[in-house]
Coordinates of C-alpha atoms and ligand atoms in Angstrom, one line a residue:
M1 CA 0.0 0.0 0.0
R2 CA 2.6 2.5 1.1
E3 CA 4.9 1.5 -1.8
I4 CA 2.2 2.2 -4.3
R5 CA 1.3 5.5 -2.7
K6 CA 4.9 6.7 -2.7
E7 CA 5.1 6.2 -6.5
E8 CA 1.7 7.8 -7.0
H9 CA 2.8 10.9 -5.1
I10 CA 5.7 11.4 -7.6
E11 CA 3.5 10.7 -10.6
N12 CA 0.7 13.0 -9.4
Y13 CA 3.2 15.7 -8.4
L14 CA 4.5 15.7 -11.9
K15 CA 1.0 15.9 -13.3
S16 CA -0.3 18.5 -10.9
A17 CA -1.6 21.7 -12.5
Y18 CA -2.8 24.0 -9.7
K19 CA -0.6 27.0 -9.2
G20 CA -0.8 28.3 -5.7
D21 CA 0.7 31.6 -4.7
N22 CA 3.4 31.7 -2.0
L23 CA 3.3 35.5 -2.2
L24 CA 7.1 35.7 -2.6
S25 CA 6.6 37.7 -5.8
D26 CA 5.3 40.5 -3.5
I27 CA 8.6 40.6 -1.6
Y28 CA 11.7 42.4 -3.0
I29 CA 15.2 42.6 -1.6
E30 CA 16.2 46.2 -1.3
Y31 CA 19.1 47.1 -3.5
N32 CA 22.2 48.5 -1.9
A33 CA 24.3 50.6 -4.2
L34 CA 27.1 50.9 -1.5
P35 CA 27.7 47.3 -0.3
E36 CA 31.3 48.1 0.8
L37 CA 32.0 44.4 0.2
D38 CA 34.1 42.7 -2.4
F39 CA 32.6 39.8 -4.4
E40 CA 35.3 37.4 -3.2
Q41 CA 34.4 38.2 0.4
I42 CA 30.9 36.7 0.0
N43 CA 30.7 33.4 1.8
T44 CA 27.6 31.3 1.5
E45 CA 28.9 28.6 3.8
S46 CA 27.4 27.9 7.1
E47 CA 27.4 25.2 9.8
L48 CA 24.5 22.9 10.3
F49 CA 24.5 20.0 12.9
G50 CA 28.3 20.3 13.1
K51 CA 28.9 19.9 9.4
T52 CA 29.7 22.5 6.7
T53 CA 27.0 23.2 4.2
K54 CA 28.1 25.3 1.1
F55 CA 24.8 27.0 0.4
P56 CA 21.7 27.9 2.5
L57 CA 19.7 25.4 0.5
M58 CA 18.6 21.8 1.1
I59 CA 17.0 19.0 -0.7
N60 CA 13.8 18.3 1.2
A61 CA 12.0 15.1 2.2
M62 CA 10.5 13.3 -0.8
T63 CA 10.9 9.7 -1.3
G64 CA 12.1 6.2 -0.7
G65 CA 10.6 2.7 -0.5
T66 CA 10.6 1.3 -4.0
E67 CA 13.2 0.7 -6.8
V68 CA 12.1 3.9 -8.6
C69 CA 12.3 5.9 -5.3
E70 CA 15.8 4.4 -4.7
E71 CA 16.9 5.7 -8.1
I72 CA 15.5 9.1 -7.4
N73 CA 17.2 9.2 -3.9
A74 CA 20.5 8.2 -5.5
D75 CA 20.3 11.0 -8.0
L76 CA 19.3 13.5 -5.3
A77 CA 22.2 12.3 -3.2
R78 CA 24.7 12.9 -6.0
I79 CA 23.4 16.4 -6.3
A80 CA 23.6 17.0 -2.5
K81 CA 27.2 15.7 -2.6
E82 CA 28.2 17.8 -5.6
F83 CA 27.0 21.0 -4.0
S84 CA 27.7 20.1 -0.3
I85 CA 24.1 20.7 0.8
P86 CA 21.9 18.8 3.3
I87 CA 19.5 16.2 2.0
A88 CA 16.4 14.9 3.7
L89 CA 14.7 11.5 3.0
G90 CA 11.0 10.8 2.4
S91 CA 9.1 9.2 5.3
Q92 CA 10.9 6.1 6.4
K93 CA 7.7 4.4 7.7
I94 CA 7.9 1.9 4.8
A95 CA 11.4 0.8 5.9
L96 CA 10.2 0.4 9.5
E97 CA 7.6 -2.1 8.2
N98 CA 9.7 -3.8 5.6
D99 CA 13.5 -4.4 6.0
E100 CA 13.9 -4.9 2.3
S101 CA 13.2 -1.3 1.6
I102 CA 15.9 0.0 4.0
K103 CA 18.5 0.2 1.2
T104 CA 16.2 2.6 -0.8
F105 CA 17.0 5.1 2.0
S106 CA 20.4 4.1 3.2
I107 CA 21.7 4.5 -0.4
V108 CA 21.7 8.3 0.3
R109 CA 24.2 8.0 3.2
E110 CA 26.3 5.6 1.1
I111 CA 26.6 8.1 -1.7
V112 CA 27.1 11.3 0.2
G113 CA 29.4 9.9 2.9
E114 CA 30.0 11.3 6.3
K115 CA 30.7 14.9 5.3
N116 CA 27.1 15.8 4.2
V117 CA 24.1 16.4 6.4
V118 CA 21.5 13.6 6.0
I119 CA 18.1 14.1 7.6
G120 CA 15.6 11.3 8.3
N121 CA 11.9 11.7 8.2
L122 CA 8.8 10.2 9.9
S123 CA 5.3 11.3 10.9
S124 CA 5.0 13.4 14.1
N125 CA 2.8 10.6 15.6
S126 CA 5.7 8.1 15.5
S127 CA 7.0 6.6 18.7
L128 CA 10.5 7.4 20.1
K129 CA 11.5 3.8 19.3
E130 CA 10.5 4.3 15.6
V131 CA 12.3 7.6 15.4
K132 CA 15.5 6.0 16.9
R133 CA 15.3 3.1 14.4
A134 CA 14.8 5.5 11.5
K135 CA 17.8 7.6 12.7
N136 CA 20.1 4.6 13.0
M137 CA 19.1 3.3 9.6
I138 CA 20.8 6.2 7.8
D139 CA 23.1 7.5 10.5
A140 CA 21.0 10.7 10.4
D141 CA 22.4 14.0 11.6
A142 CA 18.9 15.1 12.4
M143 CA 15.3 13.8 12.2
Q144 CA 12.4 15.5 10.6
L145 CA 8.9 15.0 12.1
H146 CA 6.1 16.0 9.7
V147 CA 2.7 17.4 10.6
N148 CA 0.2 17.1 7.7
P149 CA -3.5 17.0 8.9
V150 CA -4.9 18.4 5.6
Q151 CA -3.1 15.7 3.5
E152 CA -4.2 13.0 5.9
L153 CA -7.8 14.1 5.7
V154 CA -7.9 14.1 1.9
M155 CA -6.4 10.6 1.9
K156 CA -9.1 7.9 2.2
E157 CA -6.7 5.8 4.3
G158 CA -5.2 8.8 6.1
D159 CA -5.0 9.4 9.9
R160 CA -8.0 11.0 11.6
K161 CA -6.4 11.3 15.0
F162 CA -4.5 14.6 15.6
S163 CA -4.8 15.1 19.3
G164 CA -1.6 14.6 21.4
I165 CA 0.7 15.3 18.5
L166 CA 2.3 18.4 20.2
E167 CA 3.1 16.4 23.4
N168 CA 4.5 13.6 21.3
I169 CA 6.8 16.0 19.4
S170 CA 7.9 17.5 22.7
S171 CA 8.8 14.2 24.3
I172 CA 10.8 13.1 21.2
I173 CA 12.7 16.3 21.1
E174 CA 13.5 15.8 24.8
E175 CA 14.5 12.1 24.5
L176 CA 16.3 11.9 21.2
D177 CA 20.0 12.5 21.3
Q178 CA 19.8 14.2 17.8
P179 CA 18.3 17.5 16.6
V180 CA 14.6 17.3 15.5
I181 CA 13.1 19.4 12.7
V182 CA 9.4 19.9 12.8
K183 CA 7.9 20.5 9.3
E184 CA 4.7 20.8 7.4
V185 CA 4.3 19.5 3.9
G186 CA 3.1 22.5 2.0
F187 CA 0.1 23.9 3.9
G188 CA 2.3 26.0 6.2
L189 CA 3.0 26.3 9.9
S190 CA 1.4 29.5 11.1
A191 CA 3.4 31.9 13.4
Q192 CA 1.1 30.7 16.2
A193 CA 1.9 27.1 15.5
V194 CA 5.6 27.9 15.3
S195 CA 5.3 29.7 18.7
R196 CA 3.5 26.7 20.2
L197 CA 6.2 24.3 18.9
Y198 CA 8.9 26.6 20.2
D199 CA 7.3 26.6 23.7
K200 CA 7.4 22.8 23.6
G201 CA 11.1 22.8 22.9
A202 CA 11.3 22.8 19.0
R203 CA 14.4 24.8 17.8
Y204 CA 14.4 23.7 14.2
I205 CA 11.2 24.4 12.2
D206 CA 10.5 24.1 8.5
I207 CA 7.4 26.2 7.8
A208 CA 6.6 24.5 4.4
G209 CA 4.1 27.1 3.3
H210 CA 1.5 27.1 0.6
G211 CA 2.4 28.0 -3.0
G212 CA 4.4 25.1 -4.2
T213 CA 3.7 21.4 -3.9
N214 CA 0.0 20.9 -3.3
F215 CA -0.8 17.7 -1.5
V216 CA -4.6 18.3 -1.7
E217 CA -4.3 18.0 -5.5
I218 CA -1.8 15.1 -5.3
E219 CA -4.1 13.1 -3.0
N220 CA -7.3 14.2 -4.7
N221 CA -5.9 12.7 -7.9
R222 CA -5.5 9.3 -6.1
R223 CA -9.1 9.0 -5.3
F224 CA -12.2 8.7 -7.5
D225 CA -15.1 8.6 -5.0
C226 CA -15.1 12.3 -4.0
D227 CA -13.6 15.6 -5.1
F228 CA -11.5 17.9 -2.9
E229 CA -10.7 20.5 -5.6
D230 CA -12.3 23.3 -3.6
F231 CA -9.5 22.9 -1.0
Y232 CA -6.6 23.4 -3.5
P233 CA -6.2 27.1 -2.4
W234 CA -6.0 26.1 1.3
G235 CA -2.8 26.8 3.3
I236 CA -0.8 29.8 4.5
P237 CA 1.5 31.4 1.8
T238 CA 5.2 31.0 2.6
A239 CA 6.0 34.8 2.5
K240 CA 3.1 35.6 4.9
I241 CA 4.4 33.1 7.4
L242 CA 7.9 34.5 7.2
L243 CA 6.7 38.1 7.8
D244 CA 4.4 37.0 10.6
I245 CA 7.3 35.1 12.3
K246 CA 9.7 38.1 11.8
K247 CA 7.6 40.2 14.2
D248 CA 8.7 38.0 17.2
R249 CA 11.6 36.0 15.9
K250 CA 13.4 34.0 18.6
E251 CA 17.2 34.1 18.2
D252 CA 17.7 30.5 18.8
L253 CA 15.1 29.3 16.4
F254 CA 16.6 27.8 13.2
L255 CA 14.1 28.4 10.4
I256 CA 13.8 26.5 7.1
S257 CA 11.4 28.0 4.6
S258 CA 10.2 25.5 2.0
G259 CA 7.0 26.1 0.1
G260 CA 7.2 26.9 -3.6
L261 CA 10.7 28.3 -3.9
K262 CA 11.7 28.0 -7.5
S263 CA 14.5 30.4 -8.1
Ligands
FMN301 C1 6.7 13.8 -4.2 C2 6.8 14.4 -2.9 C3 6.9 13.6 -1.8 C4 7.0 14.2 -0.5 N1 7.1 13.3 0.6 C5 7.3 13.8 1.8 C6 7.5 13.0 2.9 O1 7.6 11.8 2.8 N2 7.7 13.6 4.2 C7 7.7 14.9 4.3 O2 7.9 15.4 5.4 N3 7.5 15.8 3.3 C8 7.3 15.3 2.0 N4 7.1 16.1 1.0 C9 7.0 17.6 1.2 C10 8.3 18.3 1.0 O3 9.3 17.9 1.9 C11 8.1 19.9 1.2 O4 7.8 20.2 2.6 C12 6.9 20.4 0.4 O5 7.0 19.8 -0.9 C13 6.8 21.9 0.3 O6 7.9 22.4 -0.4 P1 7.8 22.8 -2.0 O7 6.6 23.6 -2.2 O8 9.1 23.6 -2.2 O9 7.8 21.5 -2.7 C14 7.0 15.6 -0.3 C15 7.0 16.4 -1.5 C16 6.9 15.9 -2.7 C17 6.9 16.8 -3.9

């Protein structure tokens, strides 16, 4: 079931037509005619989880679990290695249920080696034991926990239980001896949600706003018994979230802003 779904996600993503607006075209970076800085002085390197990353970019969680997904992960890993940027894996739940698919994820660590940041991924309703197993499977530098109630609701077989998630995330952050990134999948974490997560100990958050990948459309195209098209515009635009968070930005909060960034 999960294997088929993972391939359908890729297929449906490639077929998706709805163009959401992340509102980033409303933002401009003010030009400075007097930078007082030489081009050679510009350094895009930074440190993440004790490793050097050459650009403030990452390859985000997408796939794993089947042969096709393994090929995609291998290609993405080569790109991550070439540019020395972090790479995250798609949800590893499949590999927790079926040992045979572990290699479709661990191939990423094999290709990038120890120098690159590799980030594992599971749902935020996972147990600490599952998160530890997923982490060890790929020698992860950090684990992502995704929250995705809208996607789950559009999936016929999706979860319907969303209570207790915040407490679960909090206890995993406390117990895991590795950093935890909490992320959405393209509907956005509001400034209020970010603040609630921060209060529960989250220090790495990926807002994953609206305006890029649209999981209502991707899931809607997997089912034929009802139509969720009216929900395609749902979600908080990436730029709006960033501006909202800026008003009360905590200094020790590391923010990742996925959600429709194309250039
Ligand atoms: C095909 C596909 C599969 C994805 N699978 C996962 C996943 O397994 N776990 C997860 O946390 N996010 C997953 N995502 C969401 C991305 O990590 C990201 O948060 C989201 O696509 C928003 O960014 P974007 O608009 O730049 O694509 C997936 C995205 C795509 C396109």
